[in-house]
Short mmCIF file of N, CA and C in Angstrom, two decimals:
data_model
loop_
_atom_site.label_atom_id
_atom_site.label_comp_id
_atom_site.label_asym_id
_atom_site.label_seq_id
_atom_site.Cartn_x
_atom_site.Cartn_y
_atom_site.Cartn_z
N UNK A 6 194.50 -21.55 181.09
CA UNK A 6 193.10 -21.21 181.23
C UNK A 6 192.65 -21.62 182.63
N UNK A 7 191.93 -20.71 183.58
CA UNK A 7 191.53 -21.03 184.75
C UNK A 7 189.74 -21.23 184.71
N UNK A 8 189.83 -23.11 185.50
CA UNK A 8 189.00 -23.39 185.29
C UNK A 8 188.37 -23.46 186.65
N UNK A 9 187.27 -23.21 186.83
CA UNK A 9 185.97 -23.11 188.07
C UNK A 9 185.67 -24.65 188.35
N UNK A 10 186.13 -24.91 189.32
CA UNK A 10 185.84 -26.26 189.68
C UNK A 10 185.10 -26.60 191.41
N UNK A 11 183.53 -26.21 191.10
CA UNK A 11 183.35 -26.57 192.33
C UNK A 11 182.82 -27.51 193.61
N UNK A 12 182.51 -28.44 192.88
CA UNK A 12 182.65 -29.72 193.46
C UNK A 12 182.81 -31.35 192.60
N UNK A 13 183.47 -32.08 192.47
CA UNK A 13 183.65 -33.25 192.06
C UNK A 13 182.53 -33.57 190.64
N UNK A 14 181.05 -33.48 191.15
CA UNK A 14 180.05 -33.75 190.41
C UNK A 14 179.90 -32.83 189.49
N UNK A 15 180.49 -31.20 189.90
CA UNK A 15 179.85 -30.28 189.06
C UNK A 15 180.84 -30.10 188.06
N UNK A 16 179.58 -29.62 186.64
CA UNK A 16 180.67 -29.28 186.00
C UNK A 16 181.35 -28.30 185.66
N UNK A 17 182.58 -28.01 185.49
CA UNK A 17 183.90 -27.42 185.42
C UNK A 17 183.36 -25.98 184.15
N UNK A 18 183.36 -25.18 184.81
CA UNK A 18 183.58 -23.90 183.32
C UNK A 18 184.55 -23.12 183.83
N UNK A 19 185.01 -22.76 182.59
CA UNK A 19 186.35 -21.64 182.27
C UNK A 19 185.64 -20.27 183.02
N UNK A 20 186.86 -19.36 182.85
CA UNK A 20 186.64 -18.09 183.58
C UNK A 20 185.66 -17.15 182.39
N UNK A 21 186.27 -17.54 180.96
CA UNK A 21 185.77 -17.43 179.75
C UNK A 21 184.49 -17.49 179.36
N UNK A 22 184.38 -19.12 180.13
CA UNK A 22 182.59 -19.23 179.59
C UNK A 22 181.89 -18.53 180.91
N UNK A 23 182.15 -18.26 182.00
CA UNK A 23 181.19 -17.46 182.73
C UNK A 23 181.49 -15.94 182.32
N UNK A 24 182.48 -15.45 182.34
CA UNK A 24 182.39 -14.08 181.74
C UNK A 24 181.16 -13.90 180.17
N UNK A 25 181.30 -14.51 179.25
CA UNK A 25 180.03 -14.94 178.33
C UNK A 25 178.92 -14.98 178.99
N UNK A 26 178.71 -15.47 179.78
CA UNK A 26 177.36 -15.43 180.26
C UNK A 26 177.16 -14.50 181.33
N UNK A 27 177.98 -14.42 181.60
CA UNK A 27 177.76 -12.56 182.41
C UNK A 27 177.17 -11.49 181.65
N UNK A 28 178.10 -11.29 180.51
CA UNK A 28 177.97 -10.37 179.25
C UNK A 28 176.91 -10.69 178.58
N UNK A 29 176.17 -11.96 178.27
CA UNK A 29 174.97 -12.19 177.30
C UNK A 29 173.94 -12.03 178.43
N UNK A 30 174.20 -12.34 179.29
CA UNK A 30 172.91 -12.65 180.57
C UNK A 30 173.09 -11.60 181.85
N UNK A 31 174.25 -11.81 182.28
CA UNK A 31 173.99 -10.54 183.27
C UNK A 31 174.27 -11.39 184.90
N UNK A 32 174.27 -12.85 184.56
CA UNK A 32 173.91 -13.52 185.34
C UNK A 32 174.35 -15.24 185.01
N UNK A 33 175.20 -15.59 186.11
CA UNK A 33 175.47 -17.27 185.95
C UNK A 33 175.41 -18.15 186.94
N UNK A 34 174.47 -19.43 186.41
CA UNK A 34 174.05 -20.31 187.94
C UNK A 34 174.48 -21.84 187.12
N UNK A 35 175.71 -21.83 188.39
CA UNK A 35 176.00 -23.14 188.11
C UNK A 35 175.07 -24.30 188.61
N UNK A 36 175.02 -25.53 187.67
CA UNK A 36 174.48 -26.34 188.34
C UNK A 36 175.01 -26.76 189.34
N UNK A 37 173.84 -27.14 190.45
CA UNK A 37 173.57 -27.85 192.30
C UNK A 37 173.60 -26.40 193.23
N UNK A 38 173.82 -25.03 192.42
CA UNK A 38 174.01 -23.93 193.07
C UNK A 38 172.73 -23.94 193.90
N UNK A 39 172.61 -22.82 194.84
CA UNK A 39 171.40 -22.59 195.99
C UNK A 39 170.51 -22.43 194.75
N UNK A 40 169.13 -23.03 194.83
CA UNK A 40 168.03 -22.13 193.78
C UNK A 40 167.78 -21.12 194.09
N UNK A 41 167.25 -20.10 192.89
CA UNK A 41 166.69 -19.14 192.87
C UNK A 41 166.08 -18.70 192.05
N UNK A 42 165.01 -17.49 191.98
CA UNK A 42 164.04 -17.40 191.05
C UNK A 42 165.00 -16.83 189.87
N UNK A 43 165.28 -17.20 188.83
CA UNK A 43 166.13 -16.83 187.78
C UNK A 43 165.52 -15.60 187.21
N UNK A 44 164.51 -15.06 187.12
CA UNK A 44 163.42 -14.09 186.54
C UNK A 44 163.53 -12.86 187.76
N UNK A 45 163.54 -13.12 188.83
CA UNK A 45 163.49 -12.31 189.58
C UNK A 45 165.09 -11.63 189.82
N UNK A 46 166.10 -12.41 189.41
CA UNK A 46 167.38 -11.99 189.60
C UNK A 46 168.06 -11.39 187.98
N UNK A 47 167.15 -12.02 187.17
CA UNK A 47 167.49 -11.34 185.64
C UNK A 47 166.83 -9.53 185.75
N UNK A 48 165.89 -9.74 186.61
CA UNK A 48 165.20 -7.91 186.42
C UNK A 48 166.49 -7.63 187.33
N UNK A 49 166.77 -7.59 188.70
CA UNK A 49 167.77 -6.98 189.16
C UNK A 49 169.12 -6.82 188.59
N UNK A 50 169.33 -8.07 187.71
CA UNK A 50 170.54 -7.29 186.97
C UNK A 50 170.22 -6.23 185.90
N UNK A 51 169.41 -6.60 185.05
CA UNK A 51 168.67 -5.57 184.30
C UNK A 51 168.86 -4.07 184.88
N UNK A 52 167.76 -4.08 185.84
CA UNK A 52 167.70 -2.63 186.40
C UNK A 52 169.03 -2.09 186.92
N UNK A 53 170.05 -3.09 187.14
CA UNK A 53 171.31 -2.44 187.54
C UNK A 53 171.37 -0.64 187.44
N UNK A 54 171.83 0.15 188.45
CA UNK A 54 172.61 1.54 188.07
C UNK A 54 173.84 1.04 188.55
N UNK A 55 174.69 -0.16 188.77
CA UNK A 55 176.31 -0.34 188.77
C UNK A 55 176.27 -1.16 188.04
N UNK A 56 176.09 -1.64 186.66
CA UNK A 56 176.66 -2.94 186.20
C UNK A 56 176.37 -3.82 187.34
N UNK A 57 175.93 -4.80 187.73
CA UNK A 57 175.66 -5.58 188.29
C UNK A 57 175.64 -6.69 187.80
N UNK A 58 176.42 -7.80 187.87
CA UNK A 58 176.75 -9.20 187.43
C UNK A 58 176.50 -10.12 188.78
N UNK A 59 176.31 -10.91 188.35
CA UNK A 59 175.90 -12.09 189.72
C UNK A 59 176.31 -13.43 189.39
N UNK A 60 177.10 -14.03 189.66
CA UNK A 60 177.60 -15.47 189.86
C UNK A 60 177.18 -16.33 190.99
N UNK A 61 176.60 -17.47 190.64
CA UNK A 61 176.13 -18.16 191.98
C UNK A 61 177.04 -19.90 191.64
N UNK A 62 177.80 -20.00 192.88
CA UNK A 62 178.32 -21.39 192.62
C UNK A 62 177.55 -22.22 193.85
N UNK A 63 178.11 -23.44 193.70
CA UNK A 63 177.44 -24.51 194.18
C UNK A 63 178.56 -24.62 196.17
N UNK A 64 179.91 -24.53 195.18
CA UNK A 64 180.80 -24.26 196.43
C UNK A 64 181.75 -23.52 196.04
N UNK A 65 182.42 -23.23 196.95
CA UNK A 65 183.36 -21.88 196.81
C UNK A 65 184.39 -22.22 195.87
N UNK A 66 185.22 -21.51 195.24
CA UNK A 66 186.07 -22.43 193.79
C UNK A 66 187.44 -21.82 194.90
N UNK A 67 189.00 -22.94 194.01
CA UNK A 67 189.99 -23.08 195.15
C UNK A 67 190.30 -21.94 195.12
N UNK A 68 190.36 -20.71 194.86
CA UNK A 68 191.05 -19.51 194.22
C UNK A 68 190.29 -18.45 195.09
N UNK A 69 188.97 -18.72 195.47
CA UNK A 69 188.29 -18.26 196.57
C UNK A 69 187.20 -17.02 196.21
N UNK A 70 186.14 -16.79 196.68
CA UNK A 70 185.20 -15.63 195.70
C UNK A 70 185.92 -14.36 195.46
N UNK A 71 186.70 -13.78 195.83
CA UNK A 71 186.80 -12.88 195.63
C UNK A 71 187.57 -12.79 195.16
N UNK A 72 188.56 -13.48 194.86
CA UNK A 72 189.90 -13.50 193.74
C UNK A 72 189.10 -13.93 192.43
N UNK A 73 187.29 -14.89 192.68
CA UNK A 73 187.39 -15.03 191.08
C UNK A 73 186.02 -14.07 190.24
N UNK A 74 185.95 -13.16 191.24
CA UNK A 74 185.31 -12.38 191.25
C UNK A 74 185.94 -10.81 190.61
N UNK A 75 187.62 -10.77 190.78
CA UNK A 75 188.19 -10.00 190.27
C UNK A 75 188.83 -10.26 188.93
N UNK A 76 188.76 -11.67 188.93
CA UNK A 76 189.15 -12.89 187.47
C UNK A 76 188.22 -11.90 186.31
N UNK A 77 186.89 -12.24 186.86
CA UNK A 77 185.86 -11.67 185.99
C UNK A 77 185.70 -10.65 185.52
N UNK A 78 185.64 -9.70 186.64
CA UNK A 78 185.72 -8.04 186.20
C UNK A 78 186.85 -7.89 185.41
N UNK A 79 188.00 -8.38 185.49
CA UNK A 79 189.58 -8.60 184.35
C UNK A 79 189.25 -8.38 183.07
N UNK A 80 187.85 -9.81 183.18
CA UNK A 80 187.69 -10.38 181.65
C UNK A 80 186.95 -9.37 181.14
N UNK A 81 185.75 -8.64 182.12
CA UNK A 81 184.52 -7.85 181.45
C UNK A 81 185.08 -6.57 180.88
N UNK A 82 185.95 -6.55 181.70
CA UNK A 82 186.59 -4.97 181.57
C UNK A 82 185.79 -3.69 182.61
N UNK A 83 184.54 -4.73 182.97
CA UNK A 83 184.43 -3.03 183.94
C UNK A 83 182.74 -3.61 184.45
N UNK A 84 182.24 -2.63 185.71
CA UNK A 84 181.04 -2.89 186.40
C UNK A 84 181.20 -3.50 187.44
N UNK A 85 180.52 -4.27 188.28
CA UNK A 85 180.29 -4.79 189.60
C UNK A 85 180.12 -6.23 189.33
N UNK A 86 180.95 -6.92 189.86
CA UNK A 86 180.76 -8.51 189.56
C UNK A 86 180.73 -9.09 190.84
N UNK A 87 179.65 -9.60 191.87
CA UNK A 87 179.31 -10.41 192.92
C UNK A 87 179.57 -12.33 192.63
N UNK A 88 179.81 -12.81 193.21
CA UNK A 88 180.44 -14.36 193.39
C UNK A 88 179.71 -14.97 194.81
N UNK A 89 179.09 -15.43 194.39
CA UNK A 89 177.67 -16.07 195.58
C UNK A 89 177.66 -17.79 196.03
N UNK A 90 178.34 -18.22 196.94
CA UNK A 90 178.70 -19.48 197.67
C UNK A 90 178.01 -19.41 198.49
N UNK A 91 177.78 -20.87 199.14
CA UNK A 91 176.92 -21.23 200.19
C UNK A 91 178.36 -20.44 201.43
N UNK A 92 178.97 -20.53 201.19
CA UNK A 92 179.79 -20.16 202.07
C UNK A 92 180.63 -18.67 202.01
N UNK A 93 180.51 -18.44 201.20
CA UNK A 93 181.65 -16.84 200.83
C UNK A 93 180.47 -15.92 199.43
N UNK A 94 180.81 -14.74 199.74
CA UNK A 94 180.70 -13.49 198.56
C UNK A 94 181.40 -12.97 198.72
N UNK A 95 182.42 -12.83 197.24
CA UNK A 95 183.15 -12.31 196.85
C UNK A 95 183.00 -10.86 195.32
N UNK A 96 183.69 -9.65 195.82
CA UNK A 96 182.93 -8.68 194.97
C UNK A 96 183.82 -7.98 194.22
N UNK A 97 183.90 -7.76 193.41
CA UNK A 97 185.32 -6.58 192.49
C UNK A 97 184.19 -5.52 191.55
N UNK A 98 184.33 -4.51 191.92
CA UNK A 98 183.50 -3.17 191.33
C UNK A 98 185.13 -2.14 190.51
N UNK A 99 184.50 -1.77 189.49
CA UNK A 99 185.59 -1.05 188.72
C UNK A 99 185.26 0.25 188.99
N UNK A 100 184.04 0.94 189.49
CA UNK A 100 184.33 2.28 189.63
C UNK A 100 183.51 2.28 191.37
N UNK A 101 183.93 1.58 192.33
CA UNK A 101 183.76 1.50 193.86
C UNK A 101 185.17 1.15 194.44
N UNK A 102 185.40 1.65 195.23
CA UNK A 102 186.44 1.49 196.13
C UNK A 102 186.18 0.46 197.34
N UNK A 103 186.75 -0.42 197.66
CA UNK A 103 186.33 -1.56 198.75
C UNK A 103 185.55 -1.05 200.17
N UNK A 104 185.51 0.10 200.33
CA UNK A 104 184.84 0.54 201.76
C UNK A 104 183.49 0.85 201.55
N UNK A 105 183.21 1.30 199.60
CA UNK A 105 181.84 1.29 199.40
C UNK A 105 181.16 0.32 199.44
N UNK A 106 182.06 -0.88 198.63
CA UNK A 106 180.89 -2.38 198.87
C UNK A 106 180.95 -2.71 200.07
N UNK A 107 181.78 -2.67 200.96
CA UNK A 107 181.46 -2.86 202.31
C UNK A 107 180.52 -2.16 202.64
N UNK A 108 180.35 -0.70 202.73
CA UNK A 108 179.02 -0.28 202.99
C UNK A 108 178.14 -0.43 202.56
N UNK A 109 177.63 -0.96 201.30
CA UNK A 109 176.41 -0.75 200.10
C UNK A 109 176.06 -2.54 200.76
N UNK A 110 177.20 -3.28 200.68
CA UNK A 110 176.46 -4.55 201.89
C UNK A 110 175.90 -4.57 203.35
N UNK A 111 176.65 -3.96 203.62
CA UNK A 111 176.17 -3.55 205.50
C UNK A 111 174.60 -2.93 205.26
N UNK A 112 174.17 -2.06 204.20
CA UNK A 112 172.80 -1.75 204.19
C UNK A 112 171.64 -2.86 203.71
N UNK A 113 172.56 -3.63 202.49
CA UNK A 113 171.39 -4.51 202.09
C UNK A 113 171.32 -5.19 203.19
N UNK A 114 172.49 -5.43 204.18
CA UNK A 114 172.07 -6.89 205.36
C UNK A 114 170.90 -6.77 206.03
N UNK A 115 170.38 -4.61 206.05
CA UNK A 115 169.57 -4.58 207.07
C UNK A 115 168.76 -4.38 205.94
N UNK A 116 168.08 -4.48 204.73
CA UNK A 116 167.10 -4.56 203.97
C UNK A 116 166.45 -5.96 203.90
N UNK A 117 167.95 -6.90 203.93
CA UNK A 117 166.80 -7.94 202.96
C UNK A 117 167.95 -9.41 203.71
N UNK A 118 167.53 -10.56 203.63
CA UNK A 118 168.02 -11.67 203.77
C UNK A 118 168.77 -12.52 202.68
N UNK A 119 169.96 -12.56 202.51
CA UNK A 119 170.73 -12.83 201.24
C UNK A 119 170.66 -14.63 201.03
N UNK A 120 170.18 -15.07 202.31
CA UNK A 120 169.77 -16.69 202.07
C UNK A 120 168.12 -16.66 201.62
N UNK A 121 167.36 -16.08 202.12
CA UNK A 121 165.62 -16.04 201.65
C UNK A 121 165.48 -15.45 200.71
N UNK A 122 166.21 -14.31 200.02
CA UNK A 122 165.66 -13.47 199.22
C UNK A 122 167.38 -12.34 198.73
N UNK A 123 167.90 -13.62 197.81
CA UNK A 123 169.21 -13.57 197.06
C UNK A 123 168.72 -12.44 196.45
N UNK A 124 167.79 -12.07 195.44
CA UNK A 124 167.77 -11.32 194.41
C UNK A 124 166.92 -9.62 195.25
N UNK A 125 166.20 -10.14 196.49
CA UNK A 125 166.16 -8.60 197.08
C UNK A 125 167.32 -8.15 198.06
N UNK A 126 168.12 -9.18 198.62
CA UNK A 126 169.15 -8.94 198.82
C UNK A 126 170.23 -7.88 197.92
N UNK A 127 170.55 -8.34 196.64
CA UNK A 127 171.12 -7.98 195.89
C UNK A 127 170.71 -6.57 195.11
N UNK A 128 169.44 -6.17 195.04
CA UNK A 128 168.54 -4.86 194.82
C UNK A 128 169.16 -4.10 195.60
N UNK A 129 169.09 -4.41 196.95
CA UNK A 129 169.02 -3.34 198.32
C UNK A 129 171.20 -3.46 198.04
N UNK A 130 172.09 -4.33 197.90
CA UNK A 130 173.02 -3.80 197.41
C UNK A 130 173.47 -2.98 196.64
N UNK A 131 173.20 -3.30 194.90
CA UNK A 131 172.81 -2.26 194.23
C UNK A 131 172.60 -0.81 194.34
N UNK A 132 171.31 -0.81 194.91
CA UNK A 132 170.72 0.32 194.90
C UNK A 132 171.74 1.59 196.01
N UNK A 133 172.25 0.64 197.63
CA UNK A 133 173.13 1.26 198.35
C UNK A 133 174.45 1.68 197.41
N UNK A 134 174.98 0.87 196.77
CA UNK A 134 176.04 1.30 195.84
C UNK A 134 175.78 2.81 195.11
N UNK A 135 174.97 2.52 194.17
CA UNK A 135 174.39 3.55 193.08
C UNK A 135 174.14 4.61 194.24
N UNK A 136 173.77 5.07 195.32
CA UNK A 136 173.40 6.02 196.21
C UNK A 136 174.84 6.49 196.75
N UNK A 137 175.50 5.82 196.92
CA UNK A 137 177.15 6.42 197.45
C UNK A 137 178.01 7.00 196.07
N UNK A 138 177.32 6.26 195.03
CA UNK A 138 178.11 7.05 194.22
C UNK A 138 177.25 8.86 193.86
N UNK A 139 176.08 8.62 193.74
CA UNK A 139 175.62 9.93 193.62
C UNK A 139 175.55 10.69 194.83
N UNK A 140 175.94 10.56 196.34
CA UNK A 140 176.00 11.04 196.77
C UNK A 140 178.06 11.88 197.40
N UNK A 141 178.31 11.01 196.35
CA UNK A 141 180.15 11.19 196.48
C UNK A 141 180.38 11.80 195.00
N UNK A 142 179.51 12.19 194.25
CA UNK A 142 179.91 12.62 193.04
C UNK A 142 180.30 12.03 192.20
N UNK A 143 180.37 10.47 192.43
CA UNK A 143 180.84 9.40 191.66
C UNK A 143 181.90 8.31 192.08
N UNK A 144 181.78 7.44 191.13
CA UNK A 144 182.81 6.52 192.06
C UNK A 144 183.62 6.36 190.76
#
């Protein structure tokens, strides 16, 4: 069982129990993670048009965001799962190809500030995603 361990103080969850709370919530904030308005990032997953999941750790786990970011999508079986460190985002989308989230990020960078405003940050991702796919016929 691979466990999320990201700093000394914090505590330790399985890949298991955050996938659960992906799936019940949409959304997982470890404790000492950056704050954020939890309400304002529950509507953006909500409104998702990609599945949109959001993980926020405190520090980057040893396995690195984006390997546990693909951990997740494994477990969910499918949608867009983001992994949010003071230091790294890491992303695994089941129906985007890696040049889209690269692009669908390059737009939110010029929408919104992903340190001031995590959850309009993450809208203006979203929303760039969902637009490449209807404009590619799908992803």
């Amino acid at each position: 069982m691979l466990l999320l361990v990201a700093a000394p103080a914090a505590i330790a969850a399985t890949v298991d129990e955050v996938a659960d709370a992906l799936t019940s919530d949409g959304y997982y904030i470890e404790p000492d993670a950056e704050p954020v308005d939890e309400q304002e990032l529950a509507a953006v997953v909500r409104n998702s048009e990609v599945g949109l999941r959001v993980v926020l750790l405190a520090a980057t786990p040893p396995e690195g965001a984006p390997a546990l970011a693909e951990d997740l999508l494994d477990e969910m079986g499918g949608g867009t799962v983001v992994v949010v460190t003071p230091e790294d985002v890491g992303t695994s989308a089941s129906r985007a190809d890696p040049g889209a989230v690269d692009r669908a990020f390059d737009r939110a960078e010029e929408q919104a500030d992903s340190v001031e405003d995590l959850p309009g940050y993450l809208a203006a991702f979203d929303e760039a995603l969902a637009g490449q796919a209807g404009s590619s016929g799908g992803l």
